[in-house]
PDB file of C-alpha atoms in Angstrom:
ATOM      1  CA  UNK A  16     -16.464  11.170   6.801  1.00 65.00           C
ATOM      2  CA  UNK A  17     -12.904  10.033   6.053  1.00 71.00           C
ATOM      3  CA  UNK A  18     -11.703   6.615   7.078  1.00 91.00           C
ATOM      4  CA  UNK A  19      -8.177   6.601   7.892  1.00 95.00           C
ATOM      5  CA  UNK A  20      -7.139  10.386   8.381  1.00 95.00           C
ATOM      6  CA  UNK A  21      -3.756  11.389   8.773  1.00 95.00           C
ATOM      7  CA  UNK A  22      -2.191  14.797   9.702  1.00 96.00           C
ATOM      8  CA  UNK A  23      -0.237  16.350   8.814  1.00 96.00           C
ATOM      9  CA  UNK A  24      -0.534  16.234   5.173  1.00 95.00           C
ATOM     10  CA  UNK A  25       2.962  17.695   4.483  1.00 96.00           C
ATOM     11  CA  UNK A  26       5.958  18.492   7.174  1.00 97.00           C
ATOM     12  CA  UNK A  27       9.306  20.321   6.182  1.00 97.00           C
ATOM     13  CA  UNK A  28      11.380  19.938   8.903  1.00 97.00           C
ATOM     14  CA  UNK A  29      15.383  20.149   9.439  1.00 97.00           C
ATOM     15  CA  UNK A  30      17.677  17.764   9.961  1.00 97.00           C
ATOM     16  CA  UNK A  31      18.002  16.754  14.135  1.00 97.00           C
ATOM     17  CA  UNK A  32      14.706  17.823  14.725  1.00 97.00           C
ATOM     18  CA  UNK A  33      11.662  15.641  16.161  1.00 97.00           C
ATOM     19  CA  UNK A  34       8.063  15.086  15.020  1.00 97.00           C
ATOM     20  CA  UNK A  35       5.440  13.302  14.825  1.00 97.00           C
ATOM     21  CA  UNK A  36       2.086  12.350  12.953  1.00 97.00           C
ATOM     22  CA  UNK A  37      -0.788  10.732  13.496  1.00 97.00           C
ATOM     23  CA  UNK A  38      -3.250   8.891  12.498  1.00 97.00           C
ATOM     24  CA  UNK A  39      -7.161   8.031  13.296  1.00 97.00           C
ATOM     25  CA  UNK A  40      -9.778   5.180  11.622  1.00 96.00           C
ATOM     26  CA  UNK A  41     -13.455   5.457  12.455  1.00 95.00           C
ATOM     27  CA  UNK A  42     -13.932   2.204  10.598  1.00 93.00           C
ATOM     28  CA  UNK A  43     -13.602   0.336  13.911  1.00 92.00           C
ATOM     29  CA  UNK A  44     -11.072  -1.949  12.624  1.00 92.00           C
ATOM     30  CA  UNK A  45      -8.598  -3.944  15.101  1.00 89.00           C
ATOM     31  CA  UNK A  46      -5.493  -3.868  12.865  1.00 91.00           C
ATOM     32  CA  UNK A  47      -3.385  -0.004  12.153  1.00 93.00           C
ATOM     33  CA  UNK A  48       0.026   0.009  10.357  1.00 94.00           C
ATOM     34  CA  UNK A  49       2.456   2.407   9.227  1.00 95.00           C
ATOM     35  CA  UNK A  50       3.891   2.188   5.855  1.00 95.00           C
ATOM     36  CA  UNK A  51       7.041   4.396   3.823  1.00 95.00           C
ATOM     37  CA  UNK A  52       7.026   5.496   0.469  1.00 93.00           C
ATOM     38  CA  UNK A  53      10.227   6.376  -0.798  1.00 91.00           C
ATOM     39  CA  UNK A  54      10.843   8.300  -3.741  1.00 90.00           C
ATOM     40  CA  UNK A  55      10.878   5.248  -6.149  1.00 88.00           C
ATOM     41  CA  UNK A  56       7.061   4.581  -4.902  1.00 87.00           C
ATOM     42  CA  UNK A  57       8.395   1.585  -3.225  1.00 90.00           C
ATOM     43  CA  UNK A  58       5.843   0.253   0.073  1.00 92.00           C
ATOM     44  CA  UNK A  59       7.519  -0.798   3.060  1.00 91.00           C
ATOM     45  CA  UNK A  60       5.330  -1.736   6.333  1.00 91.00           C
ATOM     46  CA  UNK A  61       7.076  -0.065   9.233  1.00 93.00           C
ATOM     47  CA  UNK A  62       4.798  -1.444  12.140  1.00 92.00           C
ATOM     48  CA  UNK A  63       1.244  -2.801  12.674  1.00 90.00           C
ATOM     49  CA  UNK A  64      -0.638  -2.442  15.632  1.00 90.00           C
ATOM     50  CA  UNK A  65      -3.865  -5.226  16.662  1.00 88.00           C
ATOM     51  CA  UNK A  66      -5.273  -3.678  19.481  1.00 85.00           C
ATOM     52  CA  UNK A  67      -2.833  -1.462  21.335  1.00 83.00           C
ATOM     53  CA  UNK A  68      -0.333  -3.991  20.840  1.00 87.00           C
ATOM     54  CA  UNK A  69       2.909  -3.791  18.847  1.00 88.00           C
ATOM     55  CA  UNK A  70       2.363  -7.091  16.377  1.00 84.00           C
ATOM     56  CA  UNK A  71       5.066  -5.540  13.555  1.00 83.00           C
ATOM     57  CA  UNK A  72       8.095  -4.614  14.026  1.00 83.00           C
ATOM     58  CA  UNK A  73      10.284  -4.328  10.696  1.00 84.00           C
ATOM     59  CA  UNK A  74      13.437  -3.573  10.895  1.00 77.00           C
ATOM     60  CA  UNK A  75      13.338   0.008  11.171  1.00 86.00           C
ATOM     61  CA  UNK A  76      15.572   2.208  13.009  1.00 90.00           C
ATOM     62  CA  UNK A  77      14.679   3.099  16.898  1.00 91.00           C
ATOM     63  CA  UNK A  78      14.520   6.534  16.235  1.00 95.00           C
ATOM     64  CA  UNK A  79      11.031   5.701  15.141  1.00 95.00           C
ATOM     65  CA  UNK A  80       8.811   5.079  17.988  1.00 94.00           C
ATOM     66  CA  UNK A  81       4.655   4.115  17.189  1.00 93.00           C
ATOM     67  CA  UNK A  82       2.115   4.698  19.826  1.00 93.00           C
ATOM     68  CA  UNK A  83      -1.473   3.166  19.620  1.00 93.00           C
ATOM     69  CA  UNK A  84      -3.503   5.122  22.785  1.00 92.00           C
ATOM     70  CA  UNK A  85      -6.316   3.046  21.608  1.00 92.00           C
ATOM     71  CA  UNK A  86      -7.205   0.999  18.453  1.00 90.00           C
ATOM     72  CA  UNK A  87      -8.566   3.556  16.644  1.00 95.00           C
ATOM     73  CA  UNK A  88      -5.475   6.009  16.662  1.00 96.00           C
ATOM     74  CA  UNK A  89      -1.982   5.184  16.008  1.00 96.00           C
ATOM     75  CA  UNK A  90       0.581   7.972  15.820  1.00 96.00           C
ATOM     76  CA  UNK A  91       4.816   7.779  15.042  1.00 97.00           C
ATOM     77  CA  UNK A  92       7.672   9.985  16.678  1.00 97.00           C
ATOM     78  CA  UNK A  93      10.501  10.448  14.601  1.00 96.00           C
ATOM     79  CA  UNK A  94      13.641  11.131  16.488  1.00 96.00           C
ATOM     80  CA  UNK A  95      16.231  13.143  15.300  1.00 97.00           C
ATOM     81  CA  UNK A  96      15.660  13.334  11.855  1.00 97.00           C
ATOM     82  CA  UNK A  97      17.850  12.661   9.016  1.00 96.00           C
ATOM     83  CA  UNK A  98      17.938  13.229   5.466  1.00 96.00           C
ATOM     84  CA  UNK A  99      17.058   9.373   4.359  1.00 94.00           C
ATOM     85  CA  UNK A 100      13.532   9.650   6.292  1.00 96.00           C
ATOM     86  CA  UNK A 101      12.043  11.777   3.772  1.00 97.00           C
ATOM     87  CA  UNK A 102       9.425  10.253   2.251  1.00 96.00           C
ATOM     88  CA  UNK A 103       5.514   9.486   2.442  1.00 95.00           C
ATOM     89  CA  UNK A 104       4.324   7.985   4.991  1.00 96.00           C
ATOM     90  CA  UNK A 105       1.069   6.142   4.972  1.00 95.00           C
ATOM     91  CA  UNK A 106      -1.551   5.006   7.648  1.00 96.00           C
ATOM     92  CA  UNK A 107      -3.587   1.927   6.781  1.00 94.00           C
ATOM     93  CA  UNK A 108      -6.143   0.074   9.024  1.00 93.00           C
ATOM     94  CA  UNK A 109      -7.934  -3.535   8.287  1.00 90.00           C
ATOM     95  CA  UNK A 110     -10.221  -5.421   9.878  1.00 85.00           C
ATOM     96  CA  UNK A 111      -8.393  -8.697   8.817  1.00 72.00           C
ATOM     97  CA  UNK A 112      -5.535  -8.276   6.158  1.00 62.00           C
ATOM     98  CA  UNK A 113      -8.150 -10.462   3.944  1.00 66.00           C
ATOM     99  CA  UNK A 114     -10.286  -7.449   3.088  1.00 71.00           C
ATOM    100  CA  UNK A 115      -7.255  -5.451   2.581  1.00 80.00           C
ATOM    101  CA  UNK A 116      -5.867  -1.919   3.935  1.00 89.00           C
ATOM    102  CA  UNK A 117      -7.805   1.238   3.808  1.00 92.00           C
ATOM    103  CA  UNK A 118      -4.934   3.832   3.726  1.00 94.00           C
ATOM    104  CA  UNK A 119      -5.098   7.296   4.738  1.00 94.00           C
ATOM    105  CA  UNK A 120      -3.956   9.953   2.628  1.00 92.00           C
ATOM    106  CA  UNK A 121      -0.289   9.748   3.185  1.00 94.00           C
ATOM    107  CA  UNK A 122       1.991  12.525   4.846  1.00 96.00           C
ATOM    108  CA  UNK A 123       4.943  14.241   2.739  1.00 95.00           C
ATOM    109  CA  UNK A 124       7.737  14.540   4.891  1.00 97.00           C
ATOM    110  CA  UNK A 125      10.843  16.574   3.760  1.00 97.00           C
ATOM    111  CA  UNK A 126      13.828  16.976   5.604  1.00 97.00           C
ATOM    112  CA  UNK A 127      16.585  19.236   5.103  1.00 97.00           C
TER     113      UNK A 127
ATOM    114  CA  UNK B   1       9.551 -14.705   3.085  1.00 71.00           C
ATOM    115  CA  UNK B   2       6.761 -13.278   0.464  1.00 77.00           C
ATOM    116  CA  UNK B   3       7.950 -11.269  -2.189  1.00 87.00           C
ATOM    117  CA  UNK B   4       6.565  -9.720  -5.550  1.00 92.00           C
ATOM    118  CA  UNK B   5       7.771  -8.973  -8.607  1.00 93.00           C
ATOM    119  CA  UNK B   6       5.885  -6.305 -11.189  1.00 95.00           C
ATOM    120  CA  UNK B   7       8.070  -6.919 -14.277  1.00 86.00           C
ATOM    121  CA  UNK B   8       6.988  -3.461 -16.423  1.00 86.00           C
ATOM    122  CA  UNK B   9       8.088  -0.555 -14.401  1.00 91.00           C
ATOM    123  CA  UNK B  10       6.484   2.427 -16.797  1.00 95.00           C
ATOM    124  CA  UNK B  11       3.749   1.831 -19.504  1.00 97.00           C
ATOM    125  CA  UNK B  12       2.530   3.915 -22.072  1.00 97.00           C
ATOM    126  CA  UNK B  13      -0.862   3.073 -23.992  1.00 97.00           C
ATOM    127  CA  UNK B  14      -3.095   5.306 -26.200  1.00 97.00           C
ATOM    128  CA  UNK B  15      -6.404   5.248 -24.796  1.00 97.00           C
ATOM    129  CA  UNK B  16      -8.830   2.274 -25.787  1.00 96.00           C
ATOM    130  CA  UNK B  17      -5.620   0.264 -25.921  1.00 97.00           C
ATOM    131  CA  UNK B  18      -5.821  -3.056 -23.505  1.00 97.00           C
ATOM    132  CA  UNK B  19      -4.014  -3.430 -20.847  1.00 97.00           C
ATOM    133  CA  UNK B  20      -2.399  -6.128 -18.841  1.00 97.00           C
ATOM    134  CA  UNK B  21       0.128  -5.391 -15.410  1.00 97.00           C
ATOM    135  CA  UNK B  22       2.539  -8.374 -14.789  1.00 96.00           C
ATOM    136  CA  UNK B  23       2.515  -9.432 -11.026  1.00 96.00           C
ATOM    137  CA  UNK B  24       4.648 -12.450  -9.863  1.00 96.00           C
ATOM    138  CA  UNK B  25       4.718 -14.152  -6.252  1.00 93.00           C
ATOM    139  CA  UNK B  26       6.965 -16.078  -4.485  1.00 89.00           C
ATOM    140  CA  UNK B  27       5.509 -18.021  -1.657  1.00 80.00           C
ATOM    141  CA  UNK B  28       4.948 -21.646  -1.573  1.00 70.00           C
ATOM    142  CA  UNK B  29       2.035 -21.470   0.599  1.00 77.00           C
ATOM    143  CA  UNK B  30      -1.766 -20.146   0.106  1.00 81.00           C
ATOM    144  CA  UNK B  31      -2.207 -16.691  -0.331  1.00 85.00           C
ATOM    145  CA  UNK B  32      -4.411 -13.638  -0.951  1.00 89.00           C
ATOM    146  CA  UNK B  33      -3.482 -10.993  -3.629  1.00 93.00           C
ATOM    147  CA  UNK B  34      -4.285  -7.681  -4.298  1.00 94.00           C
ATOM    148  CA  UNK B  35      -3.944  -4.806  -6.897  1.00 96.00           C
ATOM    149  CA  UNK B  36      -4.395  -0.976  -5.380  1.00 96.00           C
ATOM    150  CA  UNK B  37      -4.270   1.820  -7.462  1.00 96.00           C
ATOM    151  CA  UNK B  38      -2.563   5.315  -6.310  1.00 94.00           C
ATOM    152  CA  UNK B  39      -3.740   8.490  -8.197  1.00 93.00           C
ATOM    153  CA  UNK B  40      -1.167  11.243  -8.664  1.00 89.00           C
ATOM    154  CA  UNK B  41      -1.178  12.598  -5.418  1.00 85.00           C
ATOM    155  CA  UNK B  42      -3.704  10.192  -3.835  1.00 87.00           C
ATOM    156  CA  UNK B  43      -3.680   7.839  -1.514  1.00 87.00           C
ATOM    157  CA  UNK B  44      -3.766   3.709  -2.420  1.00 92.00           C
ATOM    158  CA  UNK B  45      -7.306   2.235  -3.154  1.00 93.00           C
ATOM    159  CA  UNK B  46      -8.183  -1.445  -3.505  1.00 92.00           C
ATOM    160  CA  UNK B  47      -9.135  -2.402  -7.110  1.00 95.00           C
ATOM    161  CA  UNK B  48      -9.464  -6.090  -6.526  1.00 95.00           C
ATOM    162  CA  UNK B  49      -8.522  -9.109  -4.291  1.00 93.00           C
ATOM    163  CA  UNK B  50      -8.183 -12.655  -4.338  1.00 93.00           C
ATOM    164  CA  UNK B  51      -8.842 -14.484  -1.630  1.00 88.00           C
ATOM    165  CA  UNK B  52     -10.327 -18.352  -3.018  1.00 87.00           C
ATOM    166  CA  UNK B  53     -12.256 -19.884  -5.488  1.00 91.00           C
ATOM    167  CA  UNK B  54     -12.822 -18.402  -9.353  1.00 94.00           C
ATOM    168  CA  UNK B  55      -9.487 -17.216 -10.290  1.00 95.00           C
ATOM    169  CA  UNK B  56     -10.598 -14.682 -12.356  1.00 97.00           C
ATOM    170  CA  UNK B  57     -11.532 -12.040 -10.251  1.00 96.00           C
ATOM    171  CA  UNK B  58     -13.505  -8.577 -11.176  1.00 96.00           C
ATOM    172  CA  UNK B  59     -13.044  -5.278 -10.197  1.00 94.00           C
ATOM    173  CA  UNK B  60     -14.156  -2.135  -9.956  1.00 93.00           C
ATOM    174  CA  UNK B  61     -13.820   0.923 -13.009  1.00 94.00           C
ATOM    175  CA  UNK B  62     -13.578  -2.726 -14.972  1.00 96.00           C
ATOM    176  CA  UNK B  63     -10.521  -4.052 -14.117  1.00 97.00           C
ATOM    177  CA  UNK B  64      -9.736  -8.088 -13.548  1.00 97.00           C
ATOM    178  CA  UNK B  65      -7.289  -9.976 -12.433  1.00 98.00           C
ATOM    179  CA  UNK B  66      -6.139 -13.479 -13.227  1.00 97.00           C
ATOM    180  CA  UNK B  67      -4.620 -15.519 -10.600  1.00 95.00           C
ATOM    181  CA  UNK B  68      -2.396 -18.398 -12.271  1.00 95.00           C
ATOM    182  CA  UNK B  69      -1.451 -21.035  -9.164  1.00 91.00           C
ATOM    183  CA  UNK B  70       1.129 -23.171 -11.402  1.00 92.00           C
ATOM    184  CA  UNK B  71       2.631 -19.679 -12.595  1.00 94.00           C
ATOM    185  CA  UNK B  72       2.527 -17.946  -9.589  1.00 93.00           C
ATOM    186  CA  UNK B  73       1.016 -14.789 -11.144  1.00 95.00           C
ATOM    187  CA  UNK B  74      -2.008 -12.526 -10.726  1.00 97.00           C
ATOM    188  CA  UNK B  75      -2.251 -10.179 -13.613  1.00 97.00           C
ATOM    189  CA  UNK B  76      -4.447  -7.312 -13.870  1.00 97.00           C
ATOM    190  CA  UNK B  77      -6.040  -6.916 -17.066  1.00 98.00           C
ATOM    191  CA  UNK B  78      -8.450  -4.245 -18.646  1.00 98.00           C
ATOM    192  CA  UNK B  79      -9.814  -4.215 -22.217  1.00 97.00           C
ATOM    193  CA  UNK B  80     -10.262  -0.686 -23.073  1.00 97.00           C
ATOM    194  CA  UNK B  81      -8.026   1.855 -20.967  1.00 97.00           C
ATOM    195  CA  UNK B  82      -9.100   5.425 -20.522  1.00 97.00           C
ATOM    196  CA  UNK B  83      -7.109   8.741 -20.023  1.00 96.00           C
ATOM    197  CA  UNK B  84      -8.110   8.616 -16.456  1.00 96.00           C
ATOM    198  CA  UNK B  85      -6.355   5.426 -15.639  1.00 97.00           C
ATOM    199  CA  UNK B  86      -3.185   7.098 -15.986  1.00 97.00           C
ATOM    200  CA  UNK B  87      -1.887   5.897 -11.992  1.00 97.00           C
ATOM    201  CA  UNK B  88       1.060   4.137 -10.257  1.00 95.00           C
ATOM    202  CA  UNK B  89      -0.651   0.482  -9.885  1.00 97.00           C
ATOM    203  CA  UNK B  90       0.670  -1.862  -6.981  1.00 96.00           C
ATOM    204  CA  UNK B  91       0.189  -5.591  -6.096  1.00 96.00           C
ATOM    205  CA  UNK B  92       0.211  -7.296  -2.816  1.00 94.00           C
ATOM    206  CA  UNK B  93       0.266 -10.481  -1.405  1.00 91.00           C
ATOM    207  CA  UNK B  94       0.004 -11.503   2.215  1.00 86.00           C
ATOM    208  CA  UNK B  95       0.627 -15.327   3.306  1.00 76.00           C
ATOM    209  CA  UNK B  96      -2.346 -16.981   4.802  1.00 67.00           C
ATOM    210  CA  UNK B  97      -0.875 -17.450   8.575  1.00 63.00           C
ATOM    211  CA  UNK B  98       1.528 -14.765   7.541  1.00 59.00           C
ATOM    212  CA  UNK B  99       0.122 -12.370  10.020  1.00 63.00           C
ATOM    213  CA  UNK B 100      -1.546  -8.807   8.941  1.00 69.00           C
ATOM    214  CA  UNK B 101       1.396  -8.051   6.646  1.00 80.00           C
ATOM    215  CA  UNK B 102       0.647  -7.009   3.170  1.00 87.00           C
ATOM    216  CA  UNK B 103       3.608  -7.127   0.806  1.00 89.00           C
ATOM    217  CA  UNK B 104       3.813  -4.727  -1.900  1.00 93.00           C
ATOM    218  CA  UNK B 105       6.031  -5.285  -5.525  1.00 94.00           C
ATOM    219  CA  UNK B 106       7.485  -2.066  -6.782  1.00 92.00           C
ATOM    220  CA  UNK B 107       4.681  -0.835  -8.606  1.00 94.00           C
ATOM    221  CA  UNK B 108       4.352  -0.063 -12.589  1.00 96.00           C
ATOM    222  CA  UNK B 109       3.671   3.482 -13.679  1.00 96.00           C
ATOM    223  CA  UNK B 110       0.980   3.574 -15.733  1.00 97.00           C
ATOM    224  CA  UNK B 111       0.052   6.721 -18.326  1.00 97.00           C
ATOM    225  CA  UNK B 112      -2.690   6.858 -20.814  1.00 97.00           C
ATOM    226  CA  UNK B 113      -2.479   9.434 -23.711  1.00 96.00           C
ATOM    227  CA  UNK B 114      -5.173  10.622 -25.423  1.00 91.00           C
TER     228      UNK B 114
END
């Protein structure tokens, strides 16, 4: 059984269009977040989630949007799409950040 | 804020060669570190954490890490590396009372020849 499952696992999209992924843990773990790769393998938290409730907010732009239904899903809408957001993007869940993240599998987005 | 620094960007060891990853902190407070390992085309797993107590930590596939208050380091070490360690390797630190936020360094690429 996978952990923290993300789909998709790639998306090619154009530029202007809107999207979205998601993500689901069966660990039963309070805590989701969303994370960016960028090309340079660089890790950037996006949001975190405890609960169903927005704890993380980085300074991202508002053309991404997370919902959390309940704590064991937490999906992103990407607005409008624009060259810059391609990248991975990773899910990641934890119990308490002290045992750390279990990621998910990451999703490959490409925009052109 | 929490930041980390991994000093060696890309290294390149034969196999059997040891290994050690730098990994600097800055946080003035207590904290727990990590090392995760990414696979070409994999997603990050946890090698080893430090949370309290014996600073030398062990991990798994026999990694270790070091964690050095005064220096403000936690350096991943192995003895003997093997073809199949070839992986982008990442530390992380989150604050105690920092919240859920895990910060990552940049990450050093690492590739093993044969």
């Amino acid at each position: 059984d996978t952990a923290v499952s993300q789909t998709p696992k790639y998306l090619v999209t154009q530029m202007g269009n809107d999207k979205s992924i998601k993500c689901e843990q069966n660990l039963g773990h309070d805590t989701m977040y969303w994370y960016k790769q960028d090309s340079k393998k660089f890790l950037k938290i996006m949001f975190s989630y405890n609960n169903k409730e927005l704890i993380i907010n980085e300074t991202v732009p508002n053309r991404f949007s997370p919902k959390s239904p309940d704590k064991a899903h937490l999906n992103l809408h990407i607005n409008s799409l624009e060259l810059g957001d391609s990248a991975v993007y990773f899910c990641a869940s934890s119990q308490a950040v002290d045992y750390g993240y279990t990621f998910g599998s990451g999703t490959r987005l490409t925009v052109v | 804020a929490q930041s980390v620094s991994q000093h060696n960007h890309h290294v390149i060891l034969s196999e059997a060669a040891s290994l050690e990853l730098g990994c600097n902190y800055s946080y003035g407070g207590t904290v727990n570190l990590f090392w995760y390992v990414q696979y070409p085309g994999q997603h990050l797993q946890l090698l080893l954490k430090y949370f309290s107590g014996d600073p030398l930590v062990k991990g798994i596939k026999g990694f270790e890490a070091e964690f050095i208050k005064s220096k403000f380091s936690f350096n991943l070490r192995k003895p003997s590396v093997q073809w199949s360690d070839t992986a982008e390797y990442f530390c992380a630190v989150n604050s105690r009372g920092g919240g859920n936020k895990l910060t990552f360094g940049t990450g050093t690429q690492l590739k093993v020849e044969l």
